[in-house]
PDB file of C-alpha atoms in Angstrom:
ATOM      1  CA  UNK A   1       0.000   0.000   0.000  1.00 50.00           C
ATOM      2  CA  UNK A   2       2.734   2.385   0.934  1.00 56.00           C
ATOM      3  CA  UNK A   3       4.751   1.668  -2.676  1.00 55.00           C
ATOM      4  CA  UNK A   4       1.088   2.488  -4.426  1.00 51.00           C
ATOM      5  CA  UNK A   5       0.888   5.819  -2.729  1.00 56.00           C
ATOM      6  CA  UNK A   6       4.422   6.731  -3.362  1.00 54.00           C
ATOM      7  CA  UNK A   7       3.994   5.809  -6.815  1.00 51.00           C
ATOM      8  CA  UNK A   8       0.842   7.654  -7.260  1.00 51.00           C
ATOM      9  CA  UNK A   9       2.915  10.749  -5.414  1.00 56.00           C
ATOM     10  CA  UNK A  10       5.671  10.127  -7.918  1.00 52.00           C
ATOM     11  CA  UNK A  11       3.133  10.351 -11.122  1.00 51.00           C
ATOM     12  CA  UNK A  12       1.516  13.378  -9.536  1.00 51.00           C
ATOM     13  CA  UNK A  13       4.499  15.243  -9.624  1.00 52.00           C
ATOM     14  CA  UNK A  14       5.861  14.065 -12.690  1.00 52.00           C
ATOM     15  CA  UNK A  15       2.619  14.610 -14.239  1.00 44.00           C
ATOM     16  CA  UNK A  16       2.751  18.541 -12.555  1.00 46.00           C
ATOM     17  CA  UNK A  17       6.033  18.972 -14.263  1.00 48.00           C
ATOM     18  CA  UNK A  18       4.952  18.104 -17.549  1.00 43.00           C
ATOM     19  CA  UNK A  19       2.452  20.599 -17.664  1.00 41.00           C
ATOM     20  CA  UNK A  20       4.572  22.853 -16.499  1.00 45.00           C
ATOM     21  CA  UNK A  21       6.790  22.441 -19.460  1.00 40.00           C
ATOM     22  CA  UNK A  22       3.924  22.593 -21.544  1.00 38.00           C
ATOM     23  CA  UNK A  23       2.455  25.820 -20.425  1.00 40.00           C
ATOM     24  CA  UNK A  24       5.674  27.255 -20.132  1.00 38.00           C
ATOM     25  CA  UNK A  25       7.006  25.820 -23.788  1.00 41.00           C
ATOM     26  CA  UNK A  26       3.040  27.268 -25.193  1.00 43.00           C
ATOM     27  CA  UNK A  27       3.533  30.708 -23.058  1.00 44.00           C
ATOM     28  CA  UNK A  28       7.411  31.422 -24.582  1.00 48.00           C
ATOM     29  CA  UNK A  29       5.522  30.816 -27.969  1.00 48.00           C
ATOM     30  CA  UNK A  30       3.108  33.733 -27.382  1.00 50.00           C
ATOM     31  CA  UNK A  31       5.855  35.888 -26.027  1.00 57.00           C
ATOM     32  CA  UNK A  32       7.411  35.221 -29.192  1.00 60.00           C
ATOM     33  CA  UNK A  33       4.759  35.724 -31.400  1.00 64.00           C
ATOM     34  CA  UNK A  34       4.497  38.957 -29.861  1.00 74.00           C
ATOM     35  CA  UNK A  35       8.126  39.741 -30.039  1.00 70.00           C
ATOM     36  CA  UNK A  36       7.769  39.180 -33.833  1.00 65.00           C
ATOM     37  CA  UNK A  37       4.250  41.420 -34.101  1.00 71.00           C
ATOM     38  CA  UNK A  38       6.169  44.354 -31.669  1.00 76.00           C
ATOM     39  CA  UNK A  39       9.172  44.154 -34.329  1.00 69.00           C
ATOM     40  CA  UNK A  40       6.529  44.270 -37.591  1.00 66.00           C
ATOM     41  CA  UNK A  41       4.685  47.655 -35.375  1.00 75.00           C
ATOM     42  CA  UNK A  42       8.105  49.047 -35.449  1.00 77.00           C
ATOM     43  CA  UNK A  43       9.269  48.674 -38.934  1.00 74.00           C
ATOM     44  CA  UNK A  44      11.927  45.597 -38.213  1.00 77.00           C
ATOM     45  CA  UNK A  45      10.345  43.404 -40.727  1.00 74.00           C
ATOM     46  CA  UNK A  46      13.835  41.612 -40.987  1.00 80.00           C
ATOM     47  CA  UNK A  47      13.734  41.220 -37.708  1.00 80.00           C
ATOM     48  CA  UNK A  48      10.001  39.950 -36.934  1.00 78.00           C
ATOM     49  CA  UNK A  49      11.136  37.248 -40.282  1.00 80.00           C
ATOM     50  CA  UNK A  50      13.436  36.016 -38.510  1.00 83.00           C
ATOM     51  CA  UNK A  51      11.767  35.178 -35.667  1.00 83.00           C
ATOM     52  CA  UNK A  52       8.661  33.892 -37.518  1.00 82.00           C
ATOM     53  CA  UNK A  53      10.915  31.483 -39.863  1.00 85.00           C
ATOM     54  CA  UNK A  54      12.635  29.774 -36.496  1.00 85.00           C
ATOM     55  CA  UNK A  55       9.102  29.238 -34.873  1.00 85.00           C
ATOM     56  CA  UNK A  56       7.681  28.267 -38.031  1.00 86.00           C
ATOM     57  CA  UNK A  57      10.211  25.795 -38.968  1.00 85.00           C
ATOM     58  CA  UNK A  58       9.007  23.971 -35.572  1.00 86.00           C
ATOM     59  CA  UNK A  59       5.484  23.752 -36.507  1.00 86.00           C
ATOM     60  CA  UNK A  60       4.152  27.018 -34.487  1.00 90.00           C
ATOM     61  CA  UNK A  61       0.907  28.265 -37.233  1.00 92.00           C
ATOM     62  CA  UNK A  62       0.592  31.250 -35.786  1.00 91.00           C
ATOM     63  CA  UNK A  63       4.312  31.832 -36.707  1.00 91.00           C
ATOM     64  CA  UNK A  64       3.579  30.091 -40.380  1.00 93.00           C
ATOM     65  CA  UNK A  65       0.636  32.328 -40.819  1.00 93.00           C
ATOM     66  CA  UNK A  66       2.762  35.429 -40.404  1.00 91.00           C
ATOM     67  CA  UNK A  67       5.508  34.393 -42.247  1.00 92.00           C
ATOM     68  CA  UNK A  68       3.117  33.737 -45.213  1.00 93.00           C
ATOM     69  CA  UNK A  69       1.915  37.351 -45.123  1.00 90.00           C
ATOM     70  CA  UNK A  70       5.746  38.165 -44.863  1.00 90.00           C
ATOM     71  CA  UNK A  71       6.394  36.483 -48.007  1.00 93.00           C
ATOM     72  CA  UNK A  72       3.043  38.080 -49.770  1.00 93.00           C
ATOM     73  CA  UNK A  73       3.747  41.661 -48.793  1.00 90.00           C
ATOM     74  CA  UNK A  74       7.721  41.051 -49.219  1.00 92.00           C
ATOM     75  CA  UNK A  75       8.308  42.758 -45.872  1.00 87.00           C
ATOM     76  CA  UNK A  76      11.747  41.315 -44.456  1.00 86.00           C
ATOM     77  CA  UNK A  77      12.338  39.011 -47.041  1.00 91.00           C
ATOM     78  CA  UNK A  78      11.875  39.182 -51.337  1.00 93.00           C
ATOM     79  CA  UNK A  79       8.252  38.870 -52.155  1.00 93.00           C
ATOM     80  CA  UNK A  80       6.726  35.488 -53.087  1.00 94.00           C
ATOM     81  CA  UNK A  81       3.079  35.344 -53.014  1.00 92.00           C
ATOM     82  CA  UNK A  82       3.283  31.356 -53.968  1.00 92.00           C
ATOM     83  CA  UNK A  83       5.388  31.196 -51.063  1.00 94.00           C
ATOM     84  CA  UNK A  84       3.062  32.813 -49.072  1.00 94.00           C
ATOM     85  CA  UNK A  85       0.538  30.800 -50.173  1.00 94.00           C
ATOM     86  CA  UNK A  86       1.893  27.295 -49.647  1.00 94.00           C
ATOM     87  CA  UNK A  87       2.557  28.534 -46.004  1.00 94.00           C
ATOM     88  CA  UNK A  88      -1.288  29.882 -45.875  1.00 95.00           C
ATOM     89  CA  UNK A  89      -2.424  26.354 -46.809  1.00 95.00           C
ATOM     90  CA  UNK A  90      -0.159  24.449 -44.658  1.00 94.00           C
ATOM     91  CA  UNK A  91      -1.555  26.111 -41.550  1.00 95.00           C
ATOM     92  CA  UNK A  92      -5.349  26.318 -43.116  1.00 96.00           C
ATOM     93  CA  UNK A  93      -4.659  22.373 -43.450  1.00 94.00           C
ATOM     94  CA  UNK A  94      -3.755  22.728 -39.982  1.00 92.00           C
ATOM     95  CA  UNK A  95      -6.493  24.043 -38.880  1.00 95.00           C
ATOM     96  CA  UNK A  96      -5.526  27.704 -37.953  1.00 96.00           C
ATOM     97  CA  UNK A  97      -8.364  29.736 -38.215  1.00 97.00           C
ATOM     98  CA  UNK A  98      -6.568  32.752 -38.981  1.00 96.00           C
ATOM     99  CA  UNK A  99      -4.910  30.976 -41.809  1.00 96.00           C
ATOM    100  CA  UNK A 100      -8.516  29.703 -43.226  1.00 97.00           C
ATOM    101  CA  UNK A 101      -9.351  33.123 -42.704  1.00 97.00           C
ATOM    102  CA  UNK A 102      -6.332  34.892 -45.011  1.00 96.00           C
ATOM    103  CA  UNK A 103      -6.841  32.071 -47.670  1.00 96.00           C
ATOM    104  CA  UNK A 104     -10.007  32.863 -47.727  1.00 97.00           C
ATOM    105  CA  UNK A 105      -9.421  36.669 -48.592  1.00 96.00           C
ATOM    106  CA  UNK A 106      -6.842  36.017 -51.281  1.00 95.00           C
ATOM    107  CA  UNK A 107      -9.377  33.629 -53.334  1.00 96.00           C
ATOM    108  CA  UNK A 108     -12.031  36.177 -52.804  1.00 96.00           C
ATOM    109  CA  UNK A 109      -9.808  38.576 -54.316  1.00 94.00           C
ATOM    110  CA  UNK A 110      -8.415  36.187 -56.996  1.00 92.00           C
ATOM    111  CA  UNK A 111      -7.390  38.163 -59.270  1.00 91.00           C
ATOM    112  CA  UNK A 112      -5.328  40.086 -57.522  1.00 90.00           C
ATOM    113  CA  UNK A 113      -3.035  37.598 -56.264  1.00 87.00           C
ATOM    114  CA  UNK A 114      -2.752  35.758 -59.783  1.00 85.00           C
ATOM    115  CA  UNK A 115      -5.143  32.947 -58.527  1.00 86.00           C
ATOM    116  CA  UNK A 116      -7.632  31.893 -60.821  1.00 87.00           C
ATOM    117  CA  UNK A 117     -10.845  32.943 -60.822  1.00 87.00           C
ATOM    118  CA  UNK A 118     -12.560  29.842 -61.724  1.00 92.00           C
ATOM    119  CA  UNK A 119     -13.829  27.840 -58.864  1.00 94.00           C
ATOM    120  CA  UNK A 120     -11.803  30.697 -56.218  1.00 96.00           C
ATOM    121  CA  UNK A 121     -15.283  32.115 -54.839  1.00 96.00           C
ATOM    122  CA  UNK A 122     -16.348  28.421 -53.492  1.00 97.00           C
ATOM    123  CA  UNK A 123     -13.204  28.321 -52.430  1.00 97.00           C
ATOM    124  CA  UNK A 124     -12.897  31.067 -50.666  1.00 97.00           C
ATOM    125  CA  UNK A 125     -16.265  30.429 -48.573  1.00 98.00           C
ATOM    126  CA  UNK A 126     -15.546  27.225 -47.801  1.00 98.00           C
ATOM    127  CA  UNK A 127     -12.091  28.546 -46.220  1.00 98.00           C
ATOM    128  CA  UNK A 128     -14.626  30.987 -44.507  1.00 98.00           C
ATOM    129  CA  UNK A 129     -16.471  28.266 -43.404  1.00 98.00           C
ATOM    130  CA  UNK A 130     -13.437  26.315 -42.090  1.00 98.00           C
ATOM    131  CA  UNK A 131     -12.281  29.167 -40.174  1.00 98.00           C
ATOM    132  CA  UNK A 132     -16.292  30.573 -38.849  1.00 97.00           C
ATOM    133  CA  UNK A 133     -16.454  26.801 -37.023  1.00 97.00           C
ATOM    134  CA  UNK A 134     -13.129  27.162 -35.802  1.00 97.00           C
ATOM    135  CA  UNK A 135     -14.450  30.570 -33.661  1.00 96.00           C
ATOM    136  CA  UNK A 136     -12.739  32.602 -36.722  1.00 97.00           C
ATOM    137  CA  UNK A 137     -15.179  36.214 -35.773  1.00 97.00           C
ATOM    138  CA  UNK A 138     -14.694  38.324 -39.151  1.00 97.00           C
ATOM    139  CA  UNK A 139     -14.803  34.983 -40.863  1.00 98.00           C
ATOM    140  CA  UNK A 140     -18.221  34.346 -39.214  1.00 97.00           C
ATOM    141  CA  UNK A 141     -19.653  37.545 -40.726  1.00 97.00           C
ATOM    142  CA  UNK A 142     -17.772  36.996 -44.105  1.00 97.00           C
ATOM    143  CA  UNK A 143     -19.685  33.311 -44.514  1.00 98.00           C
ATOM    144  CA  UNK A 144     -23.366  35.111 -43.218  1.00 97.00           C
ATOM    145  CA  UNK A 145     -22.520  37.645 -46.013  1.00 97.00           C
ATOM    146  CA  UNK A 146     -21.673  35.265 -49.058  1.00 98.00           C
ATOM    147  CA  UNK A 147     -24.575  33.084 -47.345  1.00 97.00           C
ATOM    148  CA  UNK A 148     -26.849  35.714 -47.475  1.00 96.00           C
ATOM    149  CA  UNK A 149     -26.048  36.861 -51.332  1.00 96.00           C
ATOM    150  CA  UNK A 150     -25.223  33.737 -52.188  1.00 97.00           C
ATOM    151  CA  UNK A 151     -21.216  33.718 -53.249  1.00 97.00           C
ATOM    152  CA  UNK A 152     -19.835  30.462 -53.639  1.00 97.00           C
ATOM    153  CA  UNK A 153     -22.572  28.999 -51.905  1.00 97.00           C
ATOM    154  CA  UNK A 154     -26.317  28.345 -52.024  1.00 97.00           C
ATOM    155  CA  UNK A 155     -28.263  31.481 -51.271  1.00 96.00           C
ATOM    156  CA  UNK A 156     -29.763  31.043 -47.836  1.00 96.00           C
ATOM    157  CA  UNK A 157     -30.799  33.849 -45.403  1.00 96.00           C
ATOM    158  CA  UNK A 158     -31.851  31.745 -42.231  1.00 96.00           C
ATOM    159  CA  UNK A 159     -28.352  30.157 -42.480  1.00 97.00           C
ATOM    160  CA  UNK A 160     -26.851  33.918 -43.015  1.00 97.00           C
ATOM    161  CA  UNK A 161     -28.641  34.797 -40.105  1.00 97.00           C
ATOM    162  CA  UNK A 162     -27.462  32.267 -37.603  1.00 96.00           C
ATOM    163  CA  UNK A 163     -23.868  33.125 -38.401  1.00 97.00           C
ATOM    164  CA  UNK A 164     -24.654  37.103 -37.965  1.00 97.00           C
ATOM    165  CA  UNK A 165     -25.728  36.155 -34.902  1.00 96.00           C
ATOM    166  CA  UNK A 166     -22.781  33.866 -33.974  1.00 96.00           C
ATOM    167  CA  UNK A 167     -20.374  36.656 -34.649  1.00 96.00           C
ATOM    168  CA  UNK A 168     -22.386  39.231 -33.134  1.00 95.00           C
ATOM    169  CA  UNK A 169     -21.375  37.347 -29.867  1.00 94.00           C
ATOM    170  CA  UNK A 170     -17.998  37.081 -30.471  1.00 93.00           C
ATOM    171  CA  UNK A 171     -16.896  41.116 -31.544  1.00 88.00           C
ATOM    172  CA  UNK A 172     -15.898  42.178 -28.289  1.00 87.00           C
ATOM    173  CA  UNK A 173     -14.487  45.536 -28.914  1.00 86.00           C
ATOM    174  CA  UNK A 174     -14.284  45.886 -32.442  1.00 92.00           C
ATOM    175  CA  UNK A 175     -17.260  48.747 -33.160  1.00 94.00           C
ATOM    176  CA  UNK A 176     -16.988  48.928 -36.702  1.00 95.00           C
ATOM    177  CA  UNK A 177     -17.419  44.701 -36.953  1.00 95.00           C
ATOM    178  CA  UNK A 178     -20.508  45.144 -35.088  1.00 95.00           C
ATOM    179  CA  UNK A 179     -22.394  47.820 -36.416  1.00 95.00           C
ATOM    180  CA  UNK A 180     -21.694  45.945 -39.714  1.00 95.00           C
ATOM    181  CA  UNK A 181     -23.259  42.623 -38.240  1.00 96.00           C
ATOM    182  CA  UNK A 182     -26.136  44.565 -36.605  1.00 96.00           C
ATOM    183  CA  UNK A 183     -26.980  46.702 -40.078  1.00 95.00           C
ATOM    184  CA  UNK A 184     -27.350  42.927 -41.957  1.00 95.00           C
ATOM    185  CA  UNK A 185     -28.882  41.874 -39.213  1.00 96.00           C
ATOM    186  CA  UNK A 186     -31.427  44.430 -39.547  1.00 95.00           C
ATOM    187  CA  UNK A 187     -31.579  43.762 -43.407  1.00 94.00           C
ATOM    188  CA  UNK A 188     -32.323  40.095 -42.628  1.00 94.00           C
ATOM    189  CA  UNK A 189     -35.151  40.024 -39.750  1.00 94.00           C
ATOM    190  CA  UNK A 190     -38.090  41.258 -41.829  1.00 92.00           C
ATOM    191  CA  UNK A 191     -37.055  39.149 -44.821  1.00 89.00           C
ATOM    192  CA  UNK A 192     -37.028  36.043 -42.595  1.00 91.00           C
ATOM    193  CA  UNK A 193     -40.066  37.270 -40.919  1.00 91.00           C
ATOM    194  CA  UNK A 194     -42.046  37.842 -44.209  1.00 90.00           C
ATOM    195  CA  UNK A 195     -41.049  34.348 -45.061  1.00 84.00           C
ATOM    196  CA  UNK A 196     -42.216  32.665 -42.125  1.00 73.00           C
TER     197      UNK A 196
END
């Protein structure tokens, strides 16, 4: 009995110090992630690159995600928007919302990224999609939108609806986000009440 509770101490505290390691390992990762966003705010885009390409090179998406708009814009590094890209769909594969969410805008703008055109707009909303179940707010109100008019997707206001309402709950201090959701909204209520 003794040896069970001083092996069951023993896995407690190895068990504690794991998670430690964890949190402390996933905690240094948003310091740097930080580090990297402080160094774009103040113009060291070589700098912030640098950073970006170490944690990215260990699997970190928020890292990849900013090292693909790196790449696009050619800030710290020579412009390659199909660099960019591949990095945008490694993370989207991922699962990073934010990635979803940047894929997303490039095939809705297509053209102007040399992608083309043909299939990009169902493309684009189902990266929407992808990123509006992964909690993704702006991506929320981008999938209502295309929902509601239809854009690379069946045309269905109830549907556009639900997601307006979903990211109305989830725009926290960004004003302009949700007077956008609330004027659609308001657009939407008597057209699904006339319906019903």
């Amino acid at each position: 009995l003794m040896l069970l509770i001083a092996m069951n101490s023993l896995i407690r505290t190895f068990t504690a110090a794991a998670l430690f390691c964890v949190a402390a390992a996933a905690s240094q990762a948003a310091d740097d992630v930080a580090t990297g966003t402080a160094a774009l705010r103040t113009g060291d885009f070589t700098g912030a690159t640098a950073l970006w390409q170490d944690m990215a090179t260990v699997g970190n998406p928020s890292a990849v995600n900013n090292l693909a708009f790196m790449y696009i814009s050619g800030n710290g590094v020579t412009r390659d928007v199909a660099k960019g890209m591949d990095l945008l769909k490694a993370a989207a594969d991922f699962g990073y919302p934010m990635s979803q969410y940047n894929l997303g805008l490039m095939y809705a703008n297509a053209e102007k990224f040399g992608l083309a055109p043909v299939g990009a707009a169902v493309t684009a909303t189902d990266l929407y999609r992808a990123a509006a179940f992964g909690g993704h707010v702006r991506a929320q109100y981008l999938l209502a939108t295309r929902t509601f008019l239809g854009v690379g997707t069946e045309k269905d206001p109830l549907l556009a609806y639900t997601w307006l309402k979903v990211a109305r709950t989830g725009t926290g201090t960004d004003l302009n986000l949700a007077k956008q959701i609330d004027a659609l909204i308001e657009v939407l209520e008597p057209l699904l009440a006339a319906e019903s």
